[in-house]
PDB file of C-alpha atoms in Angstrom:
ATOM      1  CA  MET I 130      70.153 111.957-104.644  1.00  0.00           C
ATOM      2  CA  ASN I 131      73.335 111.265-102.693  1.00  0.00           C
ATOM      3  CA  PRO I 132      74.223 107.626-103.541  1.00  0.00           C
ATOM      4  CA  ILE I 133      76.247 107.278-100.327  1.00  0.00           C
ATOM      5  CA  GLY I 134      73.372 108.634 -98.267  1.00  0.00           C
ATOM      6  CA  GLY I 135      70.914 106.257 -99.950  1.00  0.00           C
ATOM      7  CA  SER I 136      73.240 103.325 -99.405  1.00  0.00           C
ATOM      8  CA  PHE I 137      73.687 104.375 -95.788  1.00  0.00           C
ATOM      9  CA  GLY I 138      69.919 104.508 -95.276  1.00  0.00           C
ATOM     10  CA  LEU I 139      69.503 100.972 -96.597  1.00  0.00           C
ATOM     11  CA  GLN I 140      72.402  99.686 -94.543  1.00  0.00           C
ATOM     12  CA  GLN I 141      71.091 101.440 -91.439  1.00  0.00           C
ATOM     13  CA  ALA I 142      67.641  99.878 -91.948  1.00  0.00           C
ATOM     14  CA  HIS I 143      69.219  96.472 -92.416  1.00  0.00           C
ATOM     15  CA  GLN I 144      71.336  96.971 -89.296  1.00  0.00           C
ATOM     16  CA  PHE I 145      68.298  97.976 -87.257  1.00  0.00           C
ATOM     17  CA  GLY I 146      66.376  94.905 -88.448  1.00  0.00           C
ATOM     18  CA  PHE I 147      69.314  92.684 -87.578  1.00  0.00           C
ATOM     19  CA  ILE I 148      69.494  94.170 -84.075  1.00  0.00           C
ATOM     20  CA  GLN I 149      65.758  93.588 -83.615  1.00  0.00           C
ATOM     21  CA  GLN I 150      66.094  89.978 -84.725  1.00  0.00           C
ATOM     22  CA  GLN I 151      68.954  89.345 -82.325  1.00  0.00           C
ATOM     23  CA  LYS I 152      67.099  91.048 -79.499  1.00  0.00           C
ATOM     24  CA  GLN I 153      64.014  88.928 -80.109  1.00  0.00           C
ATOM     25  CA  GLY I 154      66.147  85.796 -79.890  1.00  0.00           C
ATOM     26  CA  VAL I 155      67.723  86.905 -76.605  1.00  0.00           C
ATOM     27  CA  LEU I 156      64.336  87.810 -75.118  1.00  0.00           C
ATOM     28  CA  GLU I 157      62.953  84.416 -76.107  1.00  0.00           C
ATOM     29  CA  SER I 158      65.884  82.608 -74.507  1.00  0.00           C
ATOM     30  CA  LEU I 159      65.373  84.606 -71.303  1.00  0.00           C
ATOM     31  CA  ALA I 160      61.639  83.855 -71.315  1.00  0.00           C
ATOM     32  CA  THR I 161      61.936  80.116 -72.006  1.00  0.00           C
ATOM     33  CA  GLY I 162      65.167  79.479 -70.138  1.00  0.00           C
ATOM     34  CA  LEU I 163      66.490  77.764 -73.260  1.00  0.00           C
ATOM     35  CA  ARG I 164      69.333  78.926 -75.452  1.00  0.00           C
ATOM     36  CA  ILE I 165      68.150  76.594 -78.211  1.00  0.00           C
ATOM     37  CA  ASN I 166      64.444  76.962 -78.945  1.00  0.00           C
ATOM     38  CA  ARG I 167      64.574  75.759 -82.547  1.00  0.00           C
ATOM     39  CA  GLY I 168      67.038  74.072 -84.845  1.00  0.00           C
ATOM     40  CA  ALA I 169      68.132  77.355 -86.415  1.00  0.00           C
ATOM     41  CA  ASP I 170      69.399  78.608 -83.055  1.00  0.00           C
ATOM     42  CA  ASP I 171      72.214  76.032 -83.023  1.00  0.00           C
ATOM     43  CA  PRO I 172      71.785  72.975 -85.298  1.00  0.00           C
ATOM     44  CA  ALA I 173      74.807  71.082 -83.978  1.00  0.00           C
ATOM     45  CA  GLY I 174      73.947  71.942 -80.389  1.00  0.00           C
ATOM     46  CA  LEU I 175      70.362  70.769 -80.897  1.00  0.00           C
ATOM     47  CA  VAL I 176      71.521  67.387 -82.211  1.00  0.00           C
ATOM     48  CA  SER I 177      73.898  66.929 -79.276  1.00  0.00           C
ATOM     49  CA  SER I 178      71.212  67.995 -76.814  1.00  0.00           C
ATOM     50  CA  GLU I 179      68.639  65.578 -78.238  1.00  0.00           C
ATOM     51  CA  GLN I 180      71.123  62.704 -78.105  1.00  0.00           C
ATOM     52  CA  LEU I 181      71.842  63.465 -74.452  1.00  0.00           C
ATOM     53  CA  ARG I 182      68.111  63.683 -73.720  1.00  0.00           C
ATOM     54  CA  ALA I 183      67.544  60.249 -75.239  1.00  0.00           C
ATOM     55  CA  MET I 184      70.338  58.806 -73.109  1.00  0.00           C
ATOM     56  CA  LEU I 185      68.874  60.499 -70.029  1.00  0.00           C
ATOM     57  CA  ALA I 186      65.422  59.062 -70.747  1.00  0.00           C
ATOM     58  CA  ASP I 187      66.884  55.539 -70.872  1.00  0.00           C
ATOM     59  CA  LEU I 188      68.817  56.014 -67.638  1.00  0.00           C
ATOM     60  CA  GLU I 189      65.838  57.544 -65.844  1.00  0.00           C
ATOM     61  CA  ALA I 190      63.616  54.651 -66.942  1.00  0.00           C
ATOM     62  CA  GLU I 191      66.150  52.189 -65.538  1.00  0.00           C
ATOM     63  CA  SER I 192      66.421  54.233 -62.355  1.00  0.00           C
ATOM     64  CA  SER I 193      62.643  54.135 -61.946  1.00  0.00           C
ATOM     65  CA  SER I 194      62.688  50.359 -62.407  1.00  0.00           C
ATOM     66  CA  LEU I 195      65.400  50.049 -59.768  1.00  0.00           C
ATOM     67  CA  GLU I 196      63.380  52.171 -57.354  1.00  0.00           C
ATOM     68  CA  ARG I 197      60.415  49.835 -57.795  1.00  0.00           C
ATOM     69  CA  ALA I 198      62.599  46.781 -57.230  1.00  0.00           C
ATOM     70  CA  ARG I 199      64.129  48.430 -54.177  1.00  0.00           C
ATOM     71  CA  GLY I 200      60.695  49.236 -52.768  1.00  0.00           C
ATOM     72  CA  ALA I 201      59.479  45.674 -53.330  1.00  0.00           C
ATOM     73  CA  ALA I 202      62.652  44.243 -51.778  1.00  0.00           C
ATOM     74  CA  ARG I 203      62.206  46.364 -48.671  1.00  0.00           C
ATOM     75  CA  VAL I 204      58.580  45.304 -48.263  1.00  0.00           C
ATOM     76  CA  ALA I 205      59.553  41.640 -48.648  1.00  0.00           C
ATOM     77  CA  ASP I 206      62.486  42.079 -46.245  1.00  0.00           C
ATOM     78  CA  SER I 207      60.242  43.643 -43.609  1.00  0.00           C
ATOM     79  CA  SER I 208      57.533  40.992 -44.009  1.00  0.00           C
ATOM     80  CA  LEU I 209      59.994  38.106 -43.786  1.00  0.00           C
ATOM     81  CA  GLY I 210      61.537  39.694 -40.706  1.00  0.00           C
ATOM     82  CA  GLU I 211      58.099  39.942 -39.111  1.00  0.00           C
ATOM     83  CA  ILE I 212      57.395  36.296 -39.930  1.00  0.00           C
ATOM     84  CA  GLY I 213      60.758  35.312 -38.443  1.00  0.00           C
ATOM     85  CA  ASP I 214      59.886  37.124 -35.211  1.00  0.00           C
ATOM     86  CA  LEU I 215      56.527  35.366 -35.044  1.00  0.00           C
ATOM     87  CA  LEU I 216      58.185  31.994 -35.514  1.00  0.00           C
ATOM     88  CA  ILE I 217      60.579  32.702 -32.657  1.00  0.00           C
ATOM     89  CA  GLU I 218      57.496  33.036 -30.461  1.00  0.00           C
ATOM     90  CA  ALA I 219      56.072  29.846 -31.968  1.00  0.00           C
ATOM     91  CA  GLU I 220      59.278  27.985 -31.196  1.00  0.00           C
ATOM     92  CA  ALA I 221      59.212  29.214 -27.603  1.00  0.00           C
ATOM     93  CA  LEU I 222      55.685  27.845 -27.179  1.00  0.00           C
ATOM     94  CA  ALA I 223      56.697  24.474 -28.606  1.00  0.00           C
ATOM     95  CA  VAL I 224      59.690  24.339 -26.259  1.00  0.00           C
ATOM     96  CA  ALA I 225      57.434  25.218 -23.325  1.00  0.00           C
ATOM     97  CA  ASN I 226      55.014  22.423 -24.202  1.00  0.00           C
ATOM     98  CA  ALA I 227      57.896  19.983 -24.467  1.00  0.00           C
ATOM     99  CA  ASN I 228      58.238  20.315 -20.693  1.00  0.00           C
ATOM    100  CA  THR I 229      55.378  17.938 -19.969  1.00  0.00           C
ATOM    101  CA  GLY I 230      56.053  17.798 -16.260  1.00  0.00           C
ATOM    102  CA  GLY I 231      55.930  21.538 -15.708  1.00  0.00           C
ATOM    103  CA  LEU I 232      52.636  22.433 -17.410  1.00  0.00           C
ATOM    104  CA  SER I 233      49.041  21.514 -16.761  1.00  0.00           C
ATOM    105  CA  GLU I 234      46.828  20.280 -19.567  1.00  0.00           C
ATOM    106  CA  SER I 235      44.986  23.606 -19.678  1.00  0.00           C
ATOM    107  CA  GLU I 236      48.300  25.473 -19.959  1.00  0.00           C
ATOM    108  CA  ARG I 237      49.362  23.238 -22.846  1.00  0.00           C
ATOM    109  CA  GLU I 238      46.041  23.908 -24.571  1.00  0.00           C
ATOM    110  CA  ALA I 239      46.459  27.654 -24.008  1.00  0.00           C
ATOM    111  CA  ASN I 240      49.914  27.503 -25.618  1.00  0.00           C
ATOM    112  CA  GLN I 241      48.413  25.657 -28.579  1.00  0.00           C
ATOM    113  CA  MET I 242      45.747  28.349 -28.950  1.00  0.00           C
ATOM    114  CA  GLU I 243      48.437  31.028 -28.886  1.00  0.00           C
ATOM    115  CA  LEU I 244      50.401  29.091 -31.498  1.00  0.00           C
ATOM    116  CA  ASN I 245      47.281  28.933 -33.672  1.00  0.00           C
ATOM    117  CA  SER I 246      47.018  32.709 -33.398  1.00  0.00           C
ATOM    118  CA  ILE I 247      50.672  33.073 -34.412  1.00  0.00           C
ATOM    119  CA  LEU I 248      50.157  30.842 -37.451  1.00  0.00           C
ATOM    120  CA  SER I 249      47.165  32.949 -38.473  1.00  0.00           C
ATOM    121  CA  ALA I 250      49.342  36.050 -38.143  1.00  0.00           C
ATOM    122  CA  VAL I 251      52.008  34.453 -40.353  1.00  0.00           C
ATOM    123  CA  ASP I 252      49.361  33.790 -42.993  1.00  0.00           C
ATOM    124  CA  ARG I 253      48.085  37.371 -42.761  1.00  0.00           C
ATOM    125  CA  VAL I 254      51.570  38.806 -43.216  1.00  0.00           C
ATOM    126  CA  ALA I 255      52.233  36.499 -46.172  1.00  0.00           C
ATOM    127  CA  SER I 256      48.947  37.331 -47.888  1.00  0.00           C
ATOM    128  CA  SER I 257      49.141  41.086 -47.278  1.00  0.00           C
ATOM    129  CA  SER I 258      52.781  41.528 -48.283  1.00  0.00           C
ATOM    130  CA  SER I 259      52.580  43.310 -51.628  1.00  0.00           C
ATOM    131  CA  PHE I 260      54.087  46.174 -53.593  1.00  0.00           C
ATOM    132  CA  LYS I 261      51.917  48.231 -55.937  1.00  0.00           C
ATOM    133  CA  ASP I 262      49.224  45.517 -55.854  1.00  0.00           C
ATOM    134  CA  THR I 263      51.748  42.771 -56.668  1.00  0.00           C
ATOM    135  CA  PRO I 264      51.776  39.927 -54.089  1.00  0.00           C
ATOM    136  CA  LEU I 265      55.302  39.189 -52.904  1.00  0.00           C
ATOM    137  CA  LEU I 266      55.109  36.193 -50.556  1.00  0.00           C
ATOM    138  CA  ARG I 267      52.482  33.981 -52.140  1.00  0.00           C
ATOM    139  CA  GLY I 268      54.983  32.088 -54.247  1.00  0.00           C
ATOM    140  CA  GLY I 269      56.282  32.445 -57.773  1.00  0.00           C
ATOM    141  CA  HIS I 270      57.395  36.075 -57.579  1.00  0.00           C
ATOM    142  CA  THR I 271      60.900  37.071 -58.655  1.00  0.00           C
ATOM    143  CA  LEU I 272      62.626  40.386 -58.066  1.00  0.00           C
ATOM    144  CA  GLU I 273      64.944  41.076 -60.977  1.00  0.00           C
ATOM    145  CA  VAL I 274      67.235  43.867 -62.140  1.00  0.00           C
ATOM    146  CA  GLY I 275      70.119  43.920 -64.578  1.00  0.00           C
ATOM    147  CA  GLY I 276      72.605  42.888 -61.905  1.00  0.00           C
ATOM    148  CA  GLY I 277      70.754  39.873 -60.520  1.00  0.00           C
ATOM    149  CA  SER I 278      67.522  38.373 -59.251  1.00  0.00           C
ATOM    150  CA  VAL I 279      65.984  36.725 -56.196  1.00  0.00           C
ATOM    151  CA  ASN I 280      63.059  34.323 -55.963  1.00  0.00           C
ATOM    152  CA  LEU I 281      60.641  35.055 -53.133  1.00  0.00           C
ATOM    153  CA  PRO I 282      59.122  32.061 -51.332  1.00  0.00           C
ATOM    154  CA  SER I 283      55.526  31.444 -50.428  1.00  0.00           C
ATOM    155  CA  ALA I 284      55.291  32.255 -46.731  1.00  0.00           C
ATOM    156  CA  ALA I 285      51.852  30.726 -46.223  1.00  0.00           C
ATOM    157  CA  VAL I 286      51.739  28.182 -43.385  1.00  0.00           C
ATOM    158  CA  THR I 287      50.754  25.512 -45.904  1.00  0.00           C
ATOM    159  CA  ASP I 288      54.107  26.012 -47.655  1.00  0.00           C
ATOM    160  CA  LEU I 289      56.551  27.305 -45.049  1.00  0.00           C
ATOM    161  CA  GLY I 290      58.726  24.873 -43.084  1.00  0.00           C
ATOM    162  CA  SER I 291      58.374  21.995 -45.517  1.00  0.00           C
ATOM    163  CA  THR I 292      59.857  18.983 -43.707  1.00  0.00           C
ATOM    164  CA  GLU I 293      59.904  15.309 -44.703  1.00  0.00           C
ATOM    165  CA  ILE I 294      59.014  12.936 -41.882  1.00  0.00           C
ATOM    166  CA  ASP I 295      58.519   9.199 -42.430  1.00  0.00           C
ATOM    167  CA  GLY I 296      58.259   9.723 -46.166  1.00  0.00           C
ATOM    168  CA  GLU I 297      55.599  12.417 -45.842  1.00  0.00           C
ATOM    169  CA  THR I 298      56.009  16.184 -46.230  1.00  0.00           C
ATOM    170  CA  TYR I 299      54.674  18.425 -43.497  1.00  0.00           C
ATOM    171  CA  THR I 300      54.507  22.197 -43.072  1.00  0.00           C
ATOM    172  CA  LEU I 301      53.616  24.767 -40.418  1.00  0.00           C
ATOM    173  CA  ALA I 302      49.953  23.994 -40.998  1.00  0.00           C
ATOM    174  CA  ASP I 303      50.570  20.602 -39.381  1.00  0.00           C
ATOM    175  CA  VAL I 304      51.526  22.093 -36.010  1.00  0.00           C
ATOM    176  CA  ALA I 305      48.157  23.856 -35.642  1.00  0.00           C
ATOM    177  CA  SER I 306      45.319  22.369 -33.625  1.00  0.00           C
ATOM    178  CA  GLY I 307      44.157  19.149 -35.253  1.00  0.00           C
ATOM    179  CA  GLY I 308      47.439  18.779 -37.135  1.00  0.00           C
ATOM    180  CA  ARG I 309      49.537  15.652 -36.792  1.00  0.00           C
ATOM    181  CA  PHE I 310      52.244  17.576 -34.953  1.00  0.00           C
ATOM    182  CA  SER I 311      50.253  20.051 -32.892  1.00  0.00           C
ATOM    183  CA  ILE I 312      52.084  20.996 -29.699  1.00  0.00           C
ATOM    184  CA  GLU I 313      49.242  19.619 -27.597  1.00  0.00           C
ATOM    185  CA  ASN I 314      50.794  16.207 -28.212  1.00  0.00           C
ATOM    186  CA  SER I 315      53.187  14.856 -25.643  1.00  0.00           C
ATOM    187  CA  ASP I 316      56.078  14.685 -28.133  1.00  0.00           C
ATOM    188  CA  THR I 317      56.784  18.122 -29.614  1.00  0.00           C
ATOM    189  CA  SER I 318      60.158  17.271 -31.155  1.00  0.00           C
ATOM    190  CA  ARG I 319      58.633  17.031 -34.638  1.00  0.00           C
ATOM    191  CA  SER I 320      56.706  20.250 -34.059  1.00  0.00           C
ATOM    192  CA  LEU I 321      59.955  21.995 -33.172  1.00  0.00           C
ATOM    193  CA  GLU I 322      61.647  20.517 -36.243  1.00  0.00           C
ATOM    194  CA  ILE I 323      58.978  21.975 -38.522  1.00  0.00           C
ATOM    195  CA  ILE I 324      58.848  25.359 -36.773  1.00  0.00           C
ATOM    196  CA  ARG I 325      62.639  25.686 -36.833  1.00  0.00           C
ATOM    197  CA  ALA I 326      62.739  24.729 -40.516  1.00  0.00           C
ATOM    198  CA  ALA I 327      60.150  27.429 -41.222  1.00  0.00           C
ATOM    199  CA  ARG I 328      62.089  30.025 -39.252  1.00  0.00           C
ATOM    200  CA  GLN I 329      65.317  29.154 -41.050  1.00  0.00           C
ATOM    201  CA  GLU I 330      63.532  29.394 -44.373  1.00  0.00           C
ATOM    202  CA  ALA I 331      62.223  32.867 -43.515  1.00  0.00           C
ATOM    203  CA  ILE I 332      65.634  34.006 -42.249  1.00  0.00           C
ATOM    204  CA  PHE I 333      67.410  32.649 -45.329  1.00  0.00           C
ATOM    205  CA  ALA I 334      64.901  34.309 -47.674  1.00  0.00           C
ATOM    206  CA  GLN I 335      65.272  37.606 -45.814  1.00  0.00           C
ATOM    207  CA  GLY I 336      69.056  37.346 -46.140  1.00  0.00           C
ATOM    208  CA  GLU I 337      68.767  36.686 -49.872  1.00  0.00           C
ATOM    209  CA  VAL I 338      66.526  39.713 -50.325  1.00  0.00           C
ATOM    210  CA  GLY I 339      68.941  41.882 -48.335  1.00  0.00           C
ATOM    211  CA  ALA I 340      71.904  40.670 -50.379  1.00  0.00           C
ATOM    212  CA  PHE I 341      69.976  41.341 -53.583  1.00  0.00           C
ATOM    213  CA  GLU I 342      69.312  44.912 -52.515  1.00  0.00           C
ATOM    214  CA  MET I 343      72.876  45.470 -51.318  1.00  0.00           C
ATOM    215  CA  HIS I 344      74.764  43.911 -54.213  1.00  0.00           C
ATOM    216  CA  ALA I 345      72.424  44.175 -57.206  1.00  0.00           C
ATOM    217  CA  ILE I 346      70.269  47.247 -56.641  1.00  0.00           C
ATOM    218  CA  GLU I 347      72.285  49.765 -54.631  1.00  0.00           C
ATOM    219  CA  PRO I 348      75.531  49.798 -56.679  1.00  0.00           C
ATOM    220  CA  ARG I 349      73.585  50.269 -59.902  1.00  0.00           C
ATOM    221  CA  ARG I 350      71.426  52.990 -58.319  1.00  0.00           C
ATOM    222  CA  ALA I 351      74.539  54.863 -57.231  1.00  0.00           C
ATOM    223  CA  GLY I 352      76.108  54.550 -60.682  1.00  0.00           C
ATOM    224  CA  LEU I 353      72.933  55.690 -62.398  1.00  0.00           C
ATOM    225  CA  GLY I 354      72.654  58.682 -60.084  1.00  0.00           C
ATOM    226  CA  ILE I 355      76.130  59.868 -61.033  1.00  0.00           C
ATOM    227  CA  ALA I 356      75.525  59.258 -64.749  1.00  0.00           C
ATOM    228  CA  ILE I 357      72.169  61.074 -64.711  1.00  0.00           C
ATOM    229  CA  GLU I 358      73.665  64.034 -62.867  1.00  0.00           C
ATOM    230  CA  SER I 359      76.554  64.292 -65.344  1.00  0.00           C
ATOM    231  CA  LEU I 360      74.357  63.987 -68.430  1.00  0.00           C
ATOM    232  CA  THR I 361      71.848  66.482 -67.043  1.00  0.00           C
ATOM    233  CA  ALA I 362      74.624  69.009 -66.472  1.00  0.00           C
ATOM    234  CA  ALA I 363      76.041  68.403 -69.960  1.00  0.00           C
ATOM    235  CA  GLU I 364      72.637  68.772 -71.628  1.00  0.00           C
ATOM    236  CA  SER I 365      71.900  71.893 -69.613  1.00  0.00           C
ATOM    237  CA  SER I 366      75.200  73.500 -70.612  1.00  0.00           C
ATOM    238  CA  ILE I 367      74.293  73.004 -74.280  1.00  0.00           C
ATOM    239  CA  ARG I 368      70.613  73.867 -74.305  1.00  0.00           C
ATOM    240  CA  ASP I 369      69.833  76.111 -71.347  1.00  0.00           C
ATOM    241  CA  THR I 370      70.119  79.876 -71.232  1.00  0.00           C
ATOM    242  CA  ASP I 371      73.250  81.393 -69.718  1.00  0.00           C
ATOM    243  CA  TYR I 372      71.438  84.221 -67.963  1.00  0.00           C
ATOM    244  CA  ALA I 373      74.563  86.282 -67.341  1.00  0.00           C
ATOM    245  CA  LYS I 374      75.525  86.196 -71.015  1.00  0.00           C
ATOM    246  CA  ALA I 375      71.968  86.716 -72.214  1.00  0.00           C
ATOM    247  CA  THR I 376      71.427  89.705 -69.913  1.00  0.00           C
ATOM    248  CA  ALA I 377      74.698  91.268 -71.057  1.00  0.00           C
ATOM    249  CA  ALA I 378      73.769  90.649 -74.696  1.00  0.00           C
ATOM    250  CA  LEU I 379      70.359  92.235 -74.152  1.00  0.00           C
ATOM    251  CA  ALA I 380      71.927  95.341 -72.605  1.00  0.00           C
ATOM    252  CA  ARG I 381      74.330  95.622 -75.542  1.00  0.00           C
ATOM    253  CA  LEU I 382      71.505  95.238 -78.064  1.00  0.00           C
ATOM    254  CA  ASP I 383      69.427  97.874 -76.249  1.00  0.00           C
ATOM    255  CA  ILE I 384      72.321 100.313 -76.606  1.00  0.00           C
ATOM    256  CA  LEU I 385      72.762  99.478 -80.291  1.00  0.00           C
ATOM    257  CA  GLU I 386      69.027  99.787 -80.882  1.00  0.00           C
ATOM    258  CA  THR I 387      68.891 103.217 -79.249  1.00  0.00           C
ATOM    259  CA  ALA I 388      71.961 104.343 -81.157  1.00  0.00           C
ATOM    260  CA  SER I 389      70.504 103.065 -84.416  1.00  0.00           C
ATOM    261  CA  LEU I 390      67.261 104.974 -83.888  1.00  0.00           C
ATOM    262  CA  ARG I 391      69.054 108.188 -83.015  1.00  0.00           C
ATOM    263  CA  ILE I 392      71.371 107.898 -85.969  1.00  0.00           C
ATOM    264  CA  SER I 393      68.414 107.180 -88.235  1.00  0.00           C
ATOM    265  CA  SER I 394      66.612 110.335 -87.093  1.00  0.00           C
ATOM    266  CA  ALA I 395      69.701 112.490 -87.414  1.00  0.00           C
ATOM    267  CA  GLY I 396      71.403 110.716 -90.280  1.00  0.00           C
ATOM    268  CA  ALA I 397      71.221 113.669 -92.641  1.00  0.00           C
ATOM    269  CA  ARG I 398      73.361 115.825 -90.338  1.00  0.00           C
ATOM    270  CA  PHE I 399      76.284 113.374 -90.245  1.00  0.00           C
ATOM    271  CA  ASP I 400      78.864 112.121 -92.684  1.00  0.00           C
ATOM    272  CA  PRO I 401      77.345 108.821 -93.943  1.00  0.00           C
ATOM    273  CA  ASN I 402      80.760 107.145 -94.201  1.00  0.00           C
ATOM    274  CA  GLN I 403      81.483 107.977 -90.553  1.00  0.00           C
ATOM    275  CA  LEU I 404      78.068 106.669 -89.447  1.00  0.00           C
ATOM    276  CA  ILE I 405      78.608 103.407 -91.343  1.00  0.00           C
ATOM    277  CA  ARG I 406      81.911 102.935 -89.521  1.00  0.00           C
ATOM    278  CA  LEU I 407      80.222 103.618 -86.144  1.00  0.00           C
ATOM    279  CA  LEU I 408      77.491 101.042 -86.720  1.00  0.00           C
ATOM    280  CA  GLY I 409      79.738  98.503 -88.373  1.00  0.00           C
TER     281      GLY I 409
END
């Protein structure tokens, strides 16, 4: 037996097996879209990739929390704006009823009925303002993110426009029919005081919510977006398949595989030392 030929046969078989192993790895990376499918593919790369993934998970969780806070802030902002608009109408009715010489009694009563309807609408907006089943304007709710917080008021007519008069505290509920300061009364100055206090409270709360979104939520959202994009790109560059490289590697391995098979079938007709150099 030719010892060189026998050695060549073993080396050729080993070479063919090695080519097959490499080809299988390339095919897997093309199929999964991942360069690293197991720790053995790139231990250091896997560790780096997992660390980046953990960081991404934290940032994405914070981003999701910010999106929820942003959504809640926008609902509260819109609701407070709607309440403010309603109270402008309420104020106009109170001003109209202050002109006792220009309105008949029936007109004053009609204005009071319209005001009652407005107050009911304020209550409906306050009670229906919610985000993901969480009430926003019923009192006691706080919007909070890492950069700040804002307390949302109760916008119910029994709470809004709290005004102290003669040692007693009155609210919007007291300007409705039957209330001490309903606008059916001849003196509507106290009614106006309460309505204006309520409107200012709604406007101020809306401004606070807007400032919270602008200065606490949006800057952090923008920063997180940039950080997530950068980390995603970094993790992808480590773990994902480079299709151009993988395709080129597959083509090269196909050529080597074909050459190995042909050499194996015709090995006896060639100088083993020359074949070893060709496959090396």
